[in-house]
XYZ file of C-alpha atoms in Angstrom:
170
model
C 79.318 147.586 187.532
C 81.786 150.360 187.022
C 82.963 152.662 184.281
C 86.423 154.132 183.903
C 88.746 155.895 181.498
C 91.979 154.223 180.407
C 95.255 155.684 181.615
C 98.826 155.745 180.351
C 100.640 152.753 181.834
C 99.094 150.172 184.132
C 95.803 151.089 185.803
C 94.920 150.644 189.471
C 91.196 150.807 190.148
C 89.413 150.803 193.497
C 86.190 148.865 194.068
C 83.828 148.671 197.042
C 82.913 144.969 196.948
C 84.495 144.241 200.359
C 85.764 140.974 198.848
C 88.149 139.971 196.069
C 86.547 139.853 192.609
C 86.720 136.353 191.152
C 85.691 137.284 187.629
C 85.876 140.604 185.763
C 84.320 141.525 182.404
C 85.661 144.621 180.618
C 84.362 146.236 177.398
C 85.819 149.263 175.613
C 82.886 151.614 174.914
C 84.802 153.695 172.355
C 85.975 150.870 170.087
C 84.557 147.679 168.586
C 86.925 145.590 170.729
C 85.376 142.540 172.371
C 84.943 141.730 176.031
C 88.037 140.691 178.018
C 87.293 138.292 180.900
C 89.476 137.726 183.967
C 88.731 134.554 185.948
C 90.453 133.460 189.131
C 90.744 129.846 187.925
C 92.733 130.423 184.725
C 95.914 128.945 186.183
C 98.703 129.798 188.592
C 98.950 133.370 187.290
C 95.390 134.195 186.149
C 96.332 137.833 185.530
C 98.470 136.601 182.616
C 95.491 135.026 180.835
C 92.016 135.990 179.748
C 88.926 134.795 177.922
C 86.871 136.607 175.299
C 83.165 136.808 176.080
C 82.286 137.551 172.460
C 84.239 134.705 170.794
C 84.673 130.958 170.985
C 88.398 131.306 171.801
C 90.075 129.104 174.378
C 92.099 130.706 177.168
C 94.391 133.387 175.721
C 97.859 133.890 177.203
C 98.258 137.649 177.230
C 98.501 140.261 179.913
C 95.256 142.292 180.138
C 95.619 142.496 183.950
C 98.965 143.308 185.517
C 98.118 141.934 188.981
C 95.327 139.724 190.326
C 92.542 141.700 192.049
C 92.469 142.262 195.796
C 89.669 142.982 198.260
C 90.058 146.724 197.543
C 91.514 147.103 194.010
C 91.727 145.566 190.547
C 94.400 146.188 187.953
C 94.595 146.584 184.183
C 97.718 146.299 182.039
C 98.696 149.101 179.694
C 96.949 149.010 176.306
C 95.247 145.873 175.035
C 91.515 145.381 175.581
C 91.311 146.870 179.080
C 93.352 150.065 179.315
C 94.036 152.339 176.338
C 94.806 155.883 177.469
C 91.738 158.140 177.210
C 89.262 155.473 176.085
C 86.070 154.731 178.050
C 85.337 151.280 179.523
C 82.568 149.389 181.238
C 83.601 146.804 183.845
C 81.542 144.230 185.711
C 83.092 142.559 188.754
C 81.754 139.289 190.172
C 82.369 137.394 193.430
C 80.767 134.473 195.227
C 78.194 135.396 197.862
C 76.834 132.521 199.943
C 73.293 131.636 198.883
C 73.267 134.188 196.042
C 76.116 133.697 193.574
C 78.980 131.326 192.855
C 82.051 131.885 190.669
C 84.151 128.808 190.092
C 85.119 125.896 187.904
C 84.185 122.249 187.588
C 85.434 119.253 185.644
C 83.164 118.156 182.832
C 82.432 114.595 181.827
C 80.826 112.642 179.013
C 78.203 111.568 181.568
C 76.014 113.607 183.933
C 77.724 116.036 186.309
C 75.867 117.379 189.345
C 76.994 120.701 190.786
C 76.011 121.676 194.330
C 76.072 125.466 194.422
C 74.415 125.710 197.829
C 71.352 127.394 196.287
C 69.078 127.114 193.263
C 70.430 129.369 190.500
C 68.284 131.746 188.474
C 71.103 132.263 185.963
C 73.919 129.858 185.056
C 76.791 130.619 182.660
C 79.539 128.210 181.630
C 82.523 128.239 179.243
C 84.957 125.427 178.600
C 88.566 126.439 179.179
C 90.309 123.314 177.871
C 89.565 120.206 175.852
C 87.280 119.913 172.850
C 84.056 121.510 174.163
C 85.292 125.067 174.673
C 83.338 126.779 171.930
C 80.353 128.464 173.565
C 79.528 130.671 176.500
C 76.352 128.754 177.386
C 73.632 130.441 179.438
C 70.633 128.960 181.204
C 68.124 131.031 183.165
C 65.022 130.469 185.262
C 62.783 132.594 183.005
C 63.078 129.995 180.238
C 63.287 127.125 182.719
C 66.234 125.337 184.268
C 65.562 121.621 184.521
C 67.862 118.798 185.554
C 68.386 115.100 185.396
C 69.126 114.960 181.668
C 66.003 116.864 180.625
C 66.225 119.159 177.630
C 66.720 122.669 178.981
C 66.448 125.818 176.846
C 69.741 127.660 176.593
C 71.411 130.447 174.655
C 74.978 131.161 173.644
C 76.365 134.604 174.490
C 78.957 134.490 171.704
C 76.508 133.501 168.968
C 73.655 135.122 167.075
C 71.862 131.745 166.974
C 68.422 131.390 168.448
C 67.707 129.521 171.676
C 68.367 125.785 171.507
C 66.922 122.859 173.451
C 68.643 119.481 173.400
C 69.473 116.806 175.972
C 73.240 117.437 175.929
C 73.197 119.919 178.814
């Protein structure tokens, strides 16, 4: 987690993760703007696309990041949701750590899909990036119970004010 102040022009920001961030969430703390999300798997030039954490939008083609992140820095484009001069921001940077966390993508199916993360997750977040099921940022966590094998698992949607839901279409 990091906070920063927007600058005039493109912003270069150091981080101390010792690895390249694979996903970045940014929220302007001075405005009602939503969350901009960078993800490494948004295409050939992921810095030219972003997701919105607070909406059901598909991938948006717009430059919120002017370069992809590196093992030492991450970069915001001038203006937009991530870098207005003088405004305050909160940023959360994520990377895969063996046995602890995994940032990636998978192909969905109309039948069961099994994902081998290499560990048992305590928190799982997914968002469709293409196709017809791209509406919700769906979250499962171990406090409410993560089950498998087609069982109904309680889940919540980050971009909705709806209450928790439990159905078999996990």
